[in-house]
């Protein structure tokens, strides 16, 4: 170990992500001190570093963190404020907590960053996507370090200063909401292919691997192909079939949906993915429902057998197109949420740049993020991804296959809430006139909430019940004559 070196950074918390991030930082040539409440985690990290030939751990105690941490340098030699210590919170934190802590830190003369980190265990070790927000000066003090630690793609490191306050944590939160939607849509594609198409696990592995060579190329599609190949060491068949169908969650998906509601931004695909996780948790209730409803059925009622005379090759292609179109809607919802929050908080979020830093390292990294970046670079005020000329053509060309998949799933009794939500979102957004006129009439009738007209300006109120009953009386009188 470099016993005399001074640390550039001190990292506290050596769970899976923390340990791998510490090794990543050290591996990039930055001396780092580490600390964990459980001392064995510190020993484990240092031993792992030694085994990997990394000698950048000058200190491993809180005392060492204080004694061996050198003052941060700044990158602006002229007229820059004196360099100050910075606190970087790299967890999934509620953005308002970050804003409060930044104010408290600044009152004590400290800089503060709330930084989203995405990429899981492998990303933390080899290069994650980093989303820092808060103090710009704090970011400038560590920009060189973060740029080397982050994942590297063709147009630069997957890190940028996201914005002031809690912008970094908010962006990471929405990233996770999009991730929820992505995982739900992929699971639905799997369910349709297996239940309706009768594909085996080996066929599913080959299908997802093939998809990963095309427009659906992404981390999640890639790992899905791998999952279907893993055999169960404790029994016959593949491991995926032995896993309990009950999904866990950490809370960021719920925060995303709550924020969408607060900002009046439609995010039905992300909300459907959250509902699906809630329902998956009702394992015992679902088993009872399956038994009771099966007993209540009468011959000839209910959905037809799922795997019948299905053209597998056509189904696979249709599901591919339905998954792609559904994903575009899910990303569009997430980006619209980011834009709405940015406008509310004056964060100045650059949606094209956020798409760029998600291209590598993070869980939702995908080939078509390049195209999302290009769409926002073409039009920074783009109202919705689905009306970008390129994406609009793709949505229109894929909608026939999309509708076939959703219709087939519904007929077979296979739940596809994410795909249905995406399709409903698309169908609602593309219609110039919706039945909301009737809803407004109802609201005015029972609550005098008023309505607007399409042929003249202003707010209007009508005595609907009085006029309707008067009209009914006139009709009855006319009928007697």
PDB file of N, CA and C in Angstrom, residues 54 58 75 82 177 187-188 315 370 379 386 432 453:
ATOM      1  N   UNK A  54      -4.001  -3.201  -7.091  1.00  0.00           N
ATOM      2  CA  UNK A  54      -4.329  -1.779  -6.940  1.00  0.00           C
ATOM      3  C   UNK A  54      -3.740  -1.298  -5.619  1.00  0.00           C
ATOM      4  N   UNK A  58      -4.526   4.782   0.873  1.00  0.00           N
ATOM      5  CA  UNK A  58      -3.663   5.287   1.923  1.00  0.00           C
ATOM      6  C   UNK A  58      -4.228   5.183   3.324  1.00  0.00           C
ATOM      7  N   UNK A  75     -10.038  23.463 -10.975  1.00  0.00           N
ATOM      8  CA  UNK A  75      -9.542  23.467 -12.347  1.00  0.00           C
ATOM      9  C   UNK A  75      -9.479  24.868 -12.941  1.00  0.00           C
ATOM     10  N   UNK A  82     -11.705  29.991  -3.200  1.00  0.00           N
ATOM     11  CA  UNK A  82     -10.825  29.020  -2.541  1.00  0.00           C
ATOM     12  C   UNK A  82     -11.451  27.632  -2.574  1.00  0.00           C
ATOM     13  N   UNK A 177     -37.253   5.020 -12.977  1.00  0.00           N
ATOM     14  CA  UNK A 177     -38.631   4.829 -13.414  1.00  0.00           C
ATOM     15  C   UNK A 177     -38.690   4.265 -14.822  1.00  0.00           C
ATOM     16  N   UNK A 187     -40.505  -8.292 -19.728  1.00  0.00           N
ATOM     17  CA  UNK A 187     -41.152  -9.459 -19.108  1.00  0.00           C
ATOM     18  C   UNK A 187     -42.458  -9.803 -19.816  1.00  0.00           C
ATOM     19  N   UNK A 188     -43.170  -8.790 -20.308  1.00  0.00           N
ATOM     20  CA  UNK A 188     -44.399  -9.047 -21.051  1.00  0.00           C
ATOM     21  C   UNK A 188     -44.099  -9.699 -22.402  1.00  0.00           C
ATOM     22  N   UNK A 315     -44.990 -14.167 -34.876  1.00  0.00           N
ATOM     23  CA  UNK A 315     -45.204 -13.682 -33.515  1.00  0.00           C
ATOM     24  C   UNK A 315     -43.931 -13.044 -32.961  1.00  0.00           C
ATOM     25  N   UNK A 370     -28.869   6.935 -28.690  1.00  0.00           N
ATOM     26  CA  UNK A 370     -28.206   7.813 -29.660  1.00  0.00           C
ATOM     27  C   UNK A 370     -29.245   8.578 -30.471  1.00  0.00           C
ATOM     28  N   UNK A 379     -34.182  19.363 -32.034  1.00  0.00           N
ATOM     29  CA  UNK A 379     -35.252  20.231 -31.561  1.00  0.00           C
ATOM     30  C   UNK A 379     -35.263  20.226 -30.041  1.00  0.00           C
ATOM     31  N   UNK A 386     -42.526  10.915 -29.614  1.00  0.00           N
ATOM     32  CA  UNK A 386     -43.317  10.246 -30.648  1.00  0.00           C
ATOM     33  C   UNK A 386     -43.633  11.162 -31.822  1.00  0.00           C
ATOM     34  N   UNK A 432     -56.624  14.118 -32.387  1.00  0.00           N
ATOM     35  CA  UNK A 432     -56.860  15.560 -32.305  1.00  0.00           C
ATOM     36  C   UNK A 432     -58.054  15.877 -31.404  1.00  0.00           C
ATOM     37  N   UNK A 453     -65.550  26.276 -24.818  1.00  0.00           N
ATOM     38  CA  UNK A 453     -66.159  25.864 -26.079  1.00  0.00           C
ATOM     39  C   UNK A 453     -65.107  25.889 -27.189  1.00  0.00           C
TER      40      UNK A 453
END
